[in-house]
């Protein structure tokens, strides 16, 4: 049977081959150090879990909830933005809860996109940034991921040559997968550009609290006038180690927030109310759990960079996010990133994410997630050293294993 229209618009899932190799290796008894998926392994804060336990099982909280988010939670998010960024938000008109930032992006795409609308998306970037709009009927035009002058040169070309003119621009800093960080001056230029070209700006700030240089990443909404054109998405997943709870927020421009809330009102009843109550407890509670999370990832980053470097693979140290974005080791640059990632599983028992999965400009890199403890990262480095000691002269004996798949 012919594939459905929206399914035809989605490319093959490039992580599938790596996932198959990982499953096969584990079935054969291999101890895979999995640095692939950005799936936090830390425990959620104790006071958040206790609030969930306290709330669950009551007739009132076990009923359908509100897709827009319970009022107390929206007030807690407004208080967080005021405290962290100095940004004032109206909890009733400028905040809506989401089932994670991924669902938020997918549904805002449904809310604002007409068939054929052009969306400017960084490449490489987190897949939902592009595919949410593809599924909604939009057309993707790639722009660079890094916050450099080349970014604005690409925006100018896109606005000059795209027909129709672009509807929206996606930005993501700290970036997934590249870990690039933007400063407030970059956001000022983004807002000015968006106003000049009548663009909507959708900012993904999922890694706002995962930074390592005592320089907290800013919000685009800190720029005067940004609220006129921007909506920002945040997530509880990384900040509070609550990925499976599936909870986040969209905040900003009232018109876009209202459109998202209306779409969501047809699609879901919101997260389970006890989760919303617990999320409010997280936002209103002490931030020592956030500091501990940040220090944990910093230690892991330092161990990764140091131990992999001594093993023979130089890893640039990320300033933020829970990822390192690493060029392939020089001896393996004749391979594509799926081949290399598959080979790393087969020969070194290490899983990483191939860069091509984040867009064609991710080729030549892999994303390494800081989701294993320091001991396991050092174990991976020992495996890596043995793998790299195979040497370029033996590479021709290894490559066919990856390419036959």
mmCIF file of C-alpha atoms in Angstrom:
data_model
loop_
_atom_site.group_PDB
_atom_site.id
_atom_site.type_symbol
_atom_site.label_atom_id
_atom_site.label_comp_id
_atom_site.label_asym_id
_atom_site.label_seq_id
_atom_site.Cartn_x
_atom_site.Cartn_y
_atom_site.Cartn_z
ATOM 1 C CA UNK A 1 0.000 0.000 0.000
ATOM 2 C CA UNK A 2 1.110 3.548 -0.681
ATOM 3 C CA UNK A 3 2.471 5.399 2.328
ATOM 4 C CA UNK A 4 0.366 8.121 3.902
ATOM 5 C CA UNK A 5 1.175 11.685 2.847
ATOM 6 C CA UNK A 6 2.680 12.855 6.147
ATOM 7 C CA UNK A 7 4.722 9.676 6.542
ATOM 8 C CA UNK A 8 6.212 10.206 3.084
ATOM 9 C CA UNK A 9 7.470 13.602 4.238
ATOM 10 C CA UNK A 10 9.545 12.030 7.013
ATOM 11 C CA UNK A 11 12.984 10.648 6.075
ATOM 12 C CA UNK A 12 14.159 7.260 7.353
ATOM 13 C CA UNK A 13 15.098 7.327 11.022
ATOM 14 C CA UNK A 14 18.879 7.538 10.837
ATOM 15 C CA UNK A 15 19.401 6.378 14.435
ATOM 16 C CA UNK A 16 17.729 3.037 13.619
ATOM 17 C CA UNK A 17 20.917 1.353 12.390
ATOM 18 C CA UNK A 18 22.819 2.411 15.505
ATOM 19 C CA UNK A 19 19.961 1.249 17.730
ATOM 20 C CA UNK A 20 19.956 -2.134 15.972
ATOM 21 C CA UNK A 21 23.695 -2.491 16.487
ATOM 22 C CA UNK A 22 23.312 -1.547 20.153
ATOM 23 C CA UNK A 23 20.529 -4.088 20.693
ATOM 24 C CA UNK A 24 22.501 -6.821 18.920
ATOM 25 C CA UNK A 25 25.600 -6.124 21.004
ATOM 26 C CA UNK A 26 23.638 -6.217 24.257
ATOM 27 C CA UNK A 27 21.910 -9.442 23.231
ATOM 28 C CA UNK A 28 25.374 -10.910 22.711
ATOM 29 C CA UNK A 29 26.347 -9.917 26.253
ATOM 30 C CA UNK A 30 28.230 -6.656 25.589
ATOM 31 C CA UNK A 31 28.292 -4.005 28.318
ATOM 32 C CA UNK A 32 27.505 -0.912 26.236
ATOM 33 C CA UNK A 33 28.421 2.458 27.743
ATOM 34 C CA UNK A 34 25.481 4.368 26.293
ATOM 35 C CA UNK A 35 26.352 8.013 25.595
ATOM 36 C CA UNK A 36 23.801 8.257 22.797
ATOM 37 C CA UNK A 37 20.353 9.483 23.838
ATOM 38 C CA UNK A 38 20.212 12.614 26.029
ATOM 39 C CA UNK A 39 18.283 10.752 28.709
ATOM 40 C CA UNK A 40 19.204 12.097 32.173
ATOM 41 C CA UNK A 41 20.142 9.372 34.655
ATOM 42 C CA UNK A 42 19.990 11.565 37.768
ATOM 43 C CA UNK A 43 17.189 11.264 40.316
ATOM 44 C CA UNK A 44 14.406 13.838 40.427
ATOM 45 C CA UNK A 45 14.576 16.059 43.552
ATOM 46 C CA UNK A 46 13.233 14.400 46.694
ATOM 47 C CA UNK A 47 10.816 17.232 47.537
ATOM 48 C CA UNK A 48 9.300 16.984 44.055
ATOM 49 C CA UNK A 49 8.751 13.233 44.367
ATOM 50 C CA UNK A 50 7.229 13.698 47.825
ATOM 51 C CA UNK A 51 4.814 16.308 46.491
ATOM 52 C CA UNK A 52 3.759 13.857 43.749
ATOM 53 C CA UNK A 53 3.128 11.128 46.326
ATOM 54 C CA UNK A 54 1.178 13.527 48.508
ATOM 55 C CA UNK A 55 -1.089 14.544 45.627
ATOM 56 C CA UNK A 56 -1.668 11.323 43.710
ATOM 57 C CA UNK A 57 -4.713 9.139 44.390
ATOM 58 C CA UNK A 58 -7.123 11.872 45.380
ATOM 59 C CA UNK A 59 -10.434 11.975 43.491
ATOM 60 C CA UNK A 60 -9.973 15.635 42.633
ATOM 61 C CA UNK A 61 -6.437 15.290 41.262
ATOM 62 C CA UNK A 62 -7.064 11.991 39.440
ATOM 63 C CA UNK A 63 -9.621 13.642 37.162
ATOM 64 C CA UNK A 64 -8.985 15.310 33.815
ATOM 65 C CA UNK A 65 -6.649 18.249 34.175
ATOM 66 C CA UNK A 66 -6.291 21.489 32.164
ATOM 67 C CA UNK A 67 -4.298 21.416 28.925
ATOM 68 C CA UNK A 68 -3.210 25.012 29.493
ATOM 69 C CA UNK A 69 -1.838 24.095 32.916
ATOM 70 C CA UNK A 70 -3.237 24.567 36.406
ATOM 71 C CA UNK A 71 -3.118 28.222 37.567
ATOM 72 C CA UNK A 72 -0.647 27.641 40.399
ATOM 73 C CA UNK A 73 1.843 26.073 38.008
ATOM 74 C CA UNK A 74 1.587 28.901 35.486
ATOM 75 C CA UNK A 75 2.176 31.357 38.321
ATOM 76 C CA UNK A 76 5.234 29.344 39.389
ATOM 77 C CA UNK A 77 6.661 29.531 35.860
ATOM 78 C CA UNK A 78 6.048 33.285 35.774
ATOM 79 C CA UNK A 79 7.897 33.611 39.083
ATOM 80 C CA UNK A 80 10.806 31.567 37.673
ATOM 81 C CA UNK A 81 11.132 33.882 34.638
ATOM 82 C CA UNK A 82 10.998 36.950 36.878
ATOM 83 C CA UNK A 83 13.628 35.514 39.222
ATOM 84 C CA UNK A 84 15.982 34.059 36.610
ATOM 85 C CA UNK A 85 15.668 36.469 33.684
ATOM 86 C CA UNK A 86 13.958 39.566 35.025
ATOM 87 C CA UNK A 87 11.112 38.956 32.558
ATOM 88 C CA UNK A 88 7.513 39.680 33.587
ATOM 89 C CA UNK A 89 4.920 37.247 32.221
ATOM 90 C CA UNK A 90 1.139 37.175 32.553
ATOM 91 C CA UNK A 91 0.323 33.625 33.732
ATOM 92 C CA UNK A 92 -3.127 33.767 32.109
ATOM 93 C CA UNK A 93 -2.183 34.943 28.617
ATOM 94 C CA UNK A 94 1.550 34.388 28.123
ATOM 95 C CA UNK A 95 2.159 30.890 29.529
ATOM 96 C CA UNK A 96 0.910 27.457 28.504
ATOM 97 C CA UNK A 97 2.174 24.108 29.805
ATOM 98 C CA UNK A 98 3.346 21.443 27.372
ATOM 99 C CA UNK A 99 4.034 17.721 27.523
ATOM 100 C CA UNK A 100 7.732 18.461 27.209
ATOM 101 C CA UNK A 101 9.249 20.996 24.828
ATOM 102 C CA UNK A 102 9.096 18.417 22.013
ATOM 103 C CA UNK A 103 5.294 18.294 22.112
ATOM 104 C CA UNK A 104 5.238 22.079 22.407
ATOM 105 C CA UNK A 105 7.208 22.512 19.201
ATOM 106 C CA UNK A 106 5.096 19.957 17.335
ATOM 107 C CA UNK A 107 1.843 21.606 18.359
ATOM 108 C CA UNK A 108 2.954 25.188 17.783
ATOM 109 C CA UNK A 109 3.832 24.040 14.271
ATOM 110 C CA UNK A 110 0.271 22.778 13.869
ATOM 111 C CA UNK A 111 -1.038 26.053 15.255
ATOM 112 C CA UNK A 112 0.824 28.530 13.038
ATOM 113 C CA UNK A 113 1.798 26.719 9.826
ATOM 114 C CA UNK A 114 -0.120 26.762 6.549
ATOM 115 C CA UNK A 115 0.856 24.331 3.753
ATOM 116 C CA UNK A 116 3.938 25.638 1.984
ATOM 117 C CA UNK A 117 5.003 28.095 4.713
ATOM 118 C CA UNK A 118 8.787 28.479 4.890
ATOM 119 C CA UNK A 119 10.424 27.899 8.277
ATOM 120 C CA UNK A 120 14.076 28.740 8.963
ATOM 121 C CA UNK A 121 15.675 25.993 11.064
ATOM 122 C CA UNK A 122 19.290 25.553 12.238
ATOM 123 C CA UNK A 123 21.200 22.667 10.688
ATOM 124 C CA UNK A 124 22.334 20.635 12.596
ATOM 125 C CA UNK A 125 19.519 20.865 15.123
ATOM 126 C CA UNK A 126 17.246 18.796 17.331
ATOM 127 C CA UNK A 127 15.008 16.851 14.888
ATOM 128 C CA UNK A 128 11.605 18.147 16.074
ATOM 129 C CA UNK A 129 12.663 21.684 15.132
ATOM 130 C CA UNK A 130 12.373 20.688 11.479
ATOM 131 C CA UNK A 131 10.081 17.666 11.456
ATOM 132 C CA UNK A 132 7.316 19.269 13.509
ATOM 133 C CA UNK A 133 6.904 21.790 10.708
ATOM 134 C CA UNK A 134 7.313 19.191 7.958
ATOM 135 C CA UNK A 135 4.443 17.204 9.446
ATOM 136 C CA UNK A 136 2.376 20.397 9.549
ATOM 137 C CA UNK A 137 2.940 20.965 5.818
ATOM 138 C CA UNK A 138 5.727 23.520 6.056
ATOM 139 C CA UNK A 139 8.899 23.818 3.998
ATOM 140 C CA UNK A 140 12.262 23.870 5.781
ATOM 141 C CA UNK A 141 15.124 26.147 4.821
ATOM 142 C CA UNK A 142 18.360 25.527 6.720
ATOM 143 C CA UNK A 143 20.486 28.175 8.398
ATOM 144 C CA UNK A 144 23.744 27.676 10.339
ATOM 145 C CA UNK A 145 23.552 26.524 13.954
ATOM 146 C CA UNK A 146 26.309 28.652 15.437
ATOM 147 C CA UNK A 147 25.590 32.243 16.553
ATOM 148 C CA UNK A 148 28.053 33.908 14.162
ATOM 149 C CA UNK A 149 27.787 36.559 11.408
ATOM 150 C CA UNK A 150 27.258 33.692 8.930
ATOM 151 C CA UNK A 151 23.940 33.022 10.680
ATOM 152 C CA UNK A 152 22.607 36.471 9.763
ATOM 153 C CA UNK A 153 24.020 36.267 6.247
ATOM 154 C CA UNK A 154 22.010 33.074 5.759
ATOM 155 C CA UNK A 155 18.883 34.744 7.192
ATOM 156 C CA UNK A 156 19.241 37.649 4.761
ATOM 157 C CA UNK A 157 19.580 35.272 1.802
ATOM 158 C CA UNK A 158 16.585 33.257 2.951
ATOM 159 C CA UNK A 159 14.358 36.311 3.280
ATOM 160 C CA UNK A 160 15.531 37.629 -0.080
ATOM 161 C CA UNK A 161 15.061 34.433 -2.078
ATOM 162 C CA UNK A 162 12.324 32.387 -0.361
ATOM 163 C CA UNK A 163 8.858 32.351 -1.907
ATOM 164 C CA UNK A 164 6.731 32.765 0.103
ATOM 165 C CA UNK A 165 8.671 34.832 2.609
ATOM 166 C CA UNK A 166 9.654 32.855 5.730
ATOM 167 C CA UNK A 167 7.047 32.637 8.466
ATOM 168 C CA UNK A 168 9.212 31.675 11.429
ATOM 169 C CA UNK A 169 12.751 31.173 12.670
ATOM 170 C CA UNK A 170 13.810 28.511 15.184
ATOM 171 C CA UNK A 171 16.748 29.154 17.509
ATOM 172 C CA UNK A 172 18.166 26.846 20.171
ATOM 173 C CA UNK A 173 20.852 27.953 22.646
ATOM 174 C CA UNK A 174 22.492 26.270 24.456
ATOM 175 C CA UNK A 175 22.285 24.222 21.292
ATOM 176 C CA UNK A 176 21.348 20.609 20.856
ATOM 177 C CA UNK A 177 23.453 18.968 19.451
ATOM 178 C CA UNK A 178 26.365 21.415 19.093
ATOM 179 C CA UNK A 179 26.363 22.943 22.638
ATOM 180 C CA UNK A 180 26.871 26.424 21.143
ATOM 181 C CA UNK A 181 25.836 29.295 23.435
ATOM 182 C CA UNK A 182 24.358 32.662 22.406
ATOM 183 C CA UNK A 183 24.704 35.941 24.282
ATOM 184 C CA UNK A 184 22.109 38.661 24.755
ATOM 185 C CA UNK A 185 23.569 40.779 21.939
ATOM 186 C CA UNK A 186 22.936 37.951 19.501
ATOM 187 C CA UNK A 187 19.316 37.838 20.649
ATOM 188 C CA UNK A 188 19.033 41.609 20.214
ATOM 189 C CA UNK A 189 20.056 41.190 16.590
ATOM 190 C CA UNK A 190 17.584 38.302 16.174
ATOM 191 C CA UNK A 191 14.689 40.368 17.498
ATOM 192 C CA UNK A 192 15.585 43.345 15.312
ATOM 193 C CA UNK A 193 15.850 41.077 12.258
ATOM 194 C CA UNK A 194 12.529 39.391 13.047
ATOM 195 C CA UNK A 195 10.726 42.711 13.359
ATOM 196 C CA UNK A 196 12.254 43.972 10.139
ATOM 197 C CA UNK A 197 11.150 40.867 8.213
ATOM 198 C CA UNK A 198 7.894 40.084 10.056
ATOM 199 C CA UNK A 199 9.201 36.768 11.414
ATOM 200 C CA UNK A 200 8.025 34.694 14.371
ATOM 201 C CA UNK A 201 10.935 33.534 16.570
ATOM 202 C CA UNK A 202 10.634 30.203 18.372
ATOM 203 C CA UNK A 203 13.375 29.809 20.978
ATOM 204 C CA UNK A 204 14.259 26.435 22.525
ATOM 205 C CA UNK A 205 15.796 27.050 25.967
ATOM 206 C CA UNK A 206 15.655 23.483 27.285
ATOM 207 C CA UNK A 207 19.248 23.690 28.600
ATOM 208 C CA UNK A 208 18.923 27.065 30.340
ATOM 209 C CA UNK A 209 20.254 25.709 33.642
ATOM 210 C CA UNK A 210 22.954 23.354 32.321
ATOM 211 C CA UNK A 211 25.996 25.619 32.017
ATOM 212 C CA UNK A 212 29.561 25.342 33.284
ATOM 213 C CA UNK A 213 31.258 28.753 33.206
ATOM 214 C CA UNK A 214 29.247 30.762 35.772
ATOM 215 C CA UNK A 215 27.673 32.666 32.880
ATOM 216 C CA UNK A 216 23.960 31.716 32.803
ATOM 217 C CA UNK A 217 22.513 31.558 29.277
ATOM 218 C CA UNK A 218 20.055 34.376 28.609
ATOM 219 C CA UNK A 219 16.454 34.242 27.417
ATOM 220 C CA UNK A 220 15.484 35.944 24.181
ATOM 221 C CA UNK A 221 12.600 37.504 26.143
ATOM 222 C CA UNK A 222 15.102 39.640 28.038
ATOM 223 C CA UNK A 223 15.442 41.749 24.881
ATOM 224 C CA UNK A 224 13.063 44.742 24.905
ATOM 225 C CA UNK A 225 10.335 44.136 22.335
ATOM 226 C CA UNK A 226 11.048 40.405 22.027
ATOM 227 C CA UNK A 227 7.577 39.599 23.346
ATOM 228 C CA UNK A 228 6.149 41.103 20.141
ATOM 229 C CA UNK A 229 7.637 38.339 17.984
ATOM 230 C CA UNK A 230 8.888 35.505 20.223
ATOM 231 C CA UNK A 231 7.779 32.386 22.065
ATOM 232 C CA UNK A 232 10.225 30.394 24.180
ATOM 233 C CA UNK A 233 10.113 26.741 25.198
ATOM 234 C CA UNK A 234 11.602 25.359 28.404
ATOM 235 C CA UNK A 235 11.620 21.888 29.890
ATOM 236 C CA UNK A 236 11.638 20.251 33.321
ATOM 237 C CA UNK A 237 13.510 17.254 31.873
ATOM 238 C CA UNK A 238 17.075 18.475 32.224
ATOM 239 C CA UNK A 239 16.792 21.139 34.920
ATOM 240 C CA UNK A 240 15.096 18.816 37.423
ATOM 241 C CA UNK A 241 16.045 15.409 35.935
ATOM 242 C CA UNK A 242 12.389 14.701 35.135
ATOM 243 C CA UNK A 243 12.523 13.457 31.496
ATOM 244 C CA UNK A 244 9.897 10.737 31.879
ATOM 245 C CA UNK A 245 7.462 13.139 33.548
ATOM 246 C CA UNK A 246 7.097 14.885 30.161
ATOM 247 C CA UNK A 247 6.661 18.433 31.257
ATOM 248 C CA UNK A 248 7.584 21.857 29.905
ATOM 249 C CA UNK A 249 6.317 25.317 29.033
ATOM 250 C CA UNK A 250 5.803 27.740 26.174
ATOM 251 C CA UNK A 251 5.895 31.409 27.139
ATOM 252 C CA UNK A 252 5.840 34.721 25.336
ATOM 253 C CA UNK A 253 3.783 36.360 22.591
ATOM 254 C CA UNK A 254 0.099 36.255 23.533
ATOM 255 C CA UNK A 255 -1.207 35.602 20.007
ATOM 256 C CA UNK A 256 1.033 32.573 19.496
ATOM 257 C CA UNK A 257 0.422 31.264 23.017
ATOM 258 C CA UNK A 258 -3.335 31.557 22.449
ATOM 259 C CA UNK A 259 -3.040 29.640 19.161
ATOM 260 C CA UNK A 260 -1.000 26.893 20.825
ATOM 261 C CA UNK A 261 -3.434 26.680 23.740
ATOM 262 C CA UNK A 262 -6.369 26.361 21.343
ATOM 263 C CA UNK A 263 -4.733 23.531 19.385
ATOM 264 C CA UNK A 264 -3.836 21.742 22.607
ATOM 265 C CA UNK A 265 -7.390 22.083 23.915
ATOM 266 C CA UNK A 266 -8.483 19.802 21.071
ATOM 267 C CA UNK A 267 -5.635 17.314 21.513
ATOM 268 C CA UNK A 268 -5.011 16.755 25.223
ATOM 269 C CA UNK A 269 -6.258 17.417 28.747
ATOM 270 C CA UNK A 270 -2.811 18.348 29.970
ATOM 271 C CA UNK A 271 -0.438 16.369 32.130
ATOM 272 C CA UNK A 272 -1.677 14.362 35.109
ATOM 273 C CA UNK A 273 -2.563 16.935 37.798
ATOM 274 C CA UNK A 274 -0.214 15.473 40.462
ATOM 275 C CA UNK A 275 2.657 15.945 38.000
ATOM 276 C CA UNK A 276 1.642 19.574 37.539
ATOM 277 C CA UNK A 277 1.497 20.087 41.311
ATOM 278 C CA UNK A 278 4.922 18.475 41.687
ATOM 279 C CA UNK A 279 6.299 20.626 38.849
ATOM 280 C CA UNK A 280 5.086 23.733 40.700
ATOM 281 C CA UNK A 281 6.875 22.456 43.816
ATOM 282 C CA UNK A 282 10.061 22.139 41.767
ATOM 283 C CA UNK A 283 9.831 25.698 40.432
ATOM 284 C CA UNK A 284 8.917 27.173 43.827
ATOM 285 C CA UNK A 285 11.415 25.091 45.784
ATOM 286 C CA UNK A 286 15.120 25.427 46.618
ATOM 287 C CA UNK A 287 17.604 25.477 43.750
ATOM 288 C CA UNK A 288 20.357 23.409 45.397
ATOM 289 C CA UNK A 289 19.169 20.429 43.340
ATOM 290 C CA UNK A 290 19.832 22.486 40.178
ATOM 291 C CA UNK A 291 23.331 23.390 41.388
ATOM 292 C CA UNK A 292 24.046 19.717 42.144
ATOM 293 C CA UNK A 293 22.834 18.705 38.673
ATOM 294 C CA UNK A 294 25.057 21.337 37.080
ATOM 295 C CA UNK A 295 28.113 20.235 39.073
ATOM 296 C CA UNK A 296 27.485 16.584 38.192
ATOM 297 C CA UNK A 297 27.427 17.291 34.470
ATOM 298 C CA UNK A 298 30.484 19.536 34.769
ATOM 299 C CA UNK A 299 32.471 16.744 36.444
ATOM 300 C CA UNK A 300 31.360 14.318 33.763
ATOM 301 C CA UNK A 301 32.296 16.794 31.039
ATOM 302 C CA UNK A 302 35.761 17.216 32.517
ATOM 303 C CA UNK A 303 36.279 13.450 32.843
ATOM 304 C CA UNK A 304 35.081 12.883 29.271
ATOM 305 C CA UNK A 305 37.372 15.524 27.783
ATOM 306 C CA UNK A 306 40.379 14.422 29.838
ATOM 307 C CA UNK A 307 40.021 10.634 29.513
ATOM 308 C CA UNK A 308 38.979 10.542 25.857
ATOM 309 C CA UNK A 309 41.774 12.983 25.059
ATOM 310 C CA UNK A 310 44.359 10.699 26.687
ATOM 311 C CA UNK A 311 42.862 7.770 24.780
ATOM 312 C CA UNK A 312 43.486 9.607 21.498
ATOM 313 C CA UNK A 313 40.213 11.379 20.700
ATOM 314 C CA UNK A 314 40.243 15.124 21.307
ATOM 315 C CA UNK A 315 36.794 16.288 22.461
ATOM 316 C CA UNK A 316 36.033 20.046 22.524
ATOM 317 C CA UNK A 317 34.788 20.975 26.013
ATOM 318 C CA UNK A 318 31.187 22.245 25.837
ATOM 319 C CA UNK A 319 30.363 25.436 27.739
ATOM 320 C CA UNK A 320 26.770 24.322 28.326
ATOM 321 C CA UNK A 321 24.172 21.591 27.682
ATOM 322 C CA UNK A 322 24.601 17.917 28.543
ATOM 323 C CA UNK A 323 26.334 17.110 25.245
ATOM 324 C CA UNK A 324 29.748 17.238 23.626
ATOM 325 C CA UNK A 325 29.850 17.743 19.847
ATOM 326 C CA UNK A 326 32.916 15.920 18.631
ATOM 327 C CA UNK A 327 34.562 15.625 15.201
ATOM 328 C CA UNK A 328 35.351 12.043 14.229
ATOM 329 C CA UNK A 329 38.855 10.877 15.133
ATOM 330 C CA UNK A 330 41.142 11.706 12.225
ATOM 331 C CA UNK A 331 41.836 8.083 11.281
ATOM 332 C CA UNK A 332 38.097 7.447 10.825
ATOM 333 C CA UNK A 333 37.072 10.479 8.771
ATOM 334 C CA UNK A 334 36.642 8.377 5.637
ATOM 335 C CA UNK A 335 33.564 6.877 7.324
ATOM 336 C CA UNK A 336 30.190 8.533 7.565
ATOM 337 C CA UNK A 337 28.870 9.112 11.059
ATOM 338 C CA UNK A 338 26.426 6.199 11.043
ATOM 339 C CA UNK A 339 29.220 3.828 10.021
ATOM 340 C CA UNK A 340 31.533 5.204 12.692
ATOM 341 C CA UNK A 341 28.855 5.070 15.408
ATOM 342 C CA UNK A 342 28.007 1.476 14.482
ATOM 343 C CA UNK A 343 31.676 0.564 14.506
ATOM 344 C CA UNK A 344 32.155 2.169 17.924
ATOM 345 C CA UNK A 345 29.413 -0.071 19.332
ATOM 346 C CA UNK A 346 30.805 -3.217 17.705
ATOM 347 C CA UNK A 347 34.463 -2.679 18.555
ATOM 348 C CA UNK A 348 34.523 -0.406 21.620
ATOM 349 C CA UNK A 349 31.126 -1.025 23.289
ATOM 350 C CA UNK A 350 30.393 2.722 23.274
ATOM 351 C CA UNK A 351 27.167 4.236 21.904
ATOM 352 C CA UNK A 352 27.042 7.814 20.582
ATOM 353 C CA UNK A 353 24.614 9.648 18.285
ATOM 354 C CA UNK A 354 25.672 10.088 14.631
ATOM 355 C CA UNK A 355 25.719 13.732 13.609
ATOM 356 C CA UNK A 356 23.802 13.127 10.392
ATOM 357 C CA UNK A 357 20.735 12.456 12.544
ATOM 358 C CA UNK A 358 20.596 16.177 13.323
ATOM 359 C CA UNK A 359 20.803 17.334 9.701
ATOM 360 C CA UNK A 360 23.176 16.929 6.790
ATOM 361 C CA UNK A 361 25.546 19.535 8.226
ATOM 362 C CA UNK A 362 26.040 17.285 11.226
ATOM 363 C CA UNK A 363 28.010 14.853 9.075
ATOM 364 C CA UNK A 364 31.560 14.477 10.345
ATOM 365 C CA UNK A 365 30.543 14.823 14.008
ATOM 366 C CA UNK A 366 28.934 12.727 16.720
ATOM 367 C CA UNK A 367 27.004 13.855 19.769
ATOM 368 C CA UNK A 368 28.182 12.437 23.105
ATOM 369 C CA UNK A 369 25.716 12.675 25.999
ATOM 370 C CA UNK A 370 26.883 13.055 29.602
ATOM 371 C CA UNK A 371 24.404 10.475 30.864
ATOM 372 C CA UNK A 372 26.750 7.916 32.437
ATOM 373 C CA UNK A 373 28.670 8.379 35.682
ATOM 374 C CA UNK A 374 32.372 9.210 35.804
ATOM 375 C CA UNK A 375 33.435 5.602 36.353
ATOM 376 C CA UNK A 376 31.523 4.484 33.271
ATOM 377 C CA UNK A 377 32.962 7.329 31.198
ATOM 378 C CA UNK A 378 36.468 6.235 32.199
ATOM 379 C CA UNK A 379 35.519 2.673 31.261
ATOM 380 C CA UNK A 380 34.442 3.977 27.858
ATOM 381 C CA UNK A 381 37.804 5.761 27.526
ATOM 382 C CA UNK A 382 39.666 2.497 28.193
ATOM 383 C CA UNK A 383 37.560 0.764 25.548
ATOM 384 C CA UNK A 384 38.216 3.673 23.201
ATOM 385 C CA UNK A 385 41.983 3.467 23.661
ATOM 386 C CA UNK A 386 41.992 -0.204 22.644
ATOM 387 C CA UNK A 387 39.792 0.620 19.647
ATOM 388 C CA UNK A 388 41.997 3.472 18.460
ATOM 389 C CA UNK A 389 45.131 1.394 18.903
ATOM 390 C CA UNK A 390 43.810 -0.751 16.065
ATOM 391 C CA UNK A 391 45.441 1.949 13.960
ATOM 392 C CA UNK A 392 44.686 3.376 10.515
ATOM 393 C CA UNK A 393 46.711 0.589 8.857
ATOM 394 C CA UNK A 394 44.103 -1.967 10.006
ATOM 395 C CA UNK A 395 41.101 0.190 9.182
ATOM 396 C CA UNK A 396 40.380 -1.605 5.902
ATOM 397 C CA UNK A 397 39.699 -4.794 7.871
ATOM 398 C CA UNK A 398 37.059 -3.053 10.006
ATOM 399 C CA UNK A 399 35.148 -0.777 7.678
ATOM 400 C CA UNK A 400 33.270 -3.488 5.757
ATOM 401 C CA UNK A 401 31.574 -4.627 8.995
ATOM 402 C CA UNK A 402 29.840 -1.266 9.220
ATOM 403 C CA UNK A 403 29.163 -0.894 5.516
ATOM 404 C CA UNK A 404 27.502 -4.266 5.093
ATOM 405 C CA UNK A 405 24.627 -3.215 7.340
#
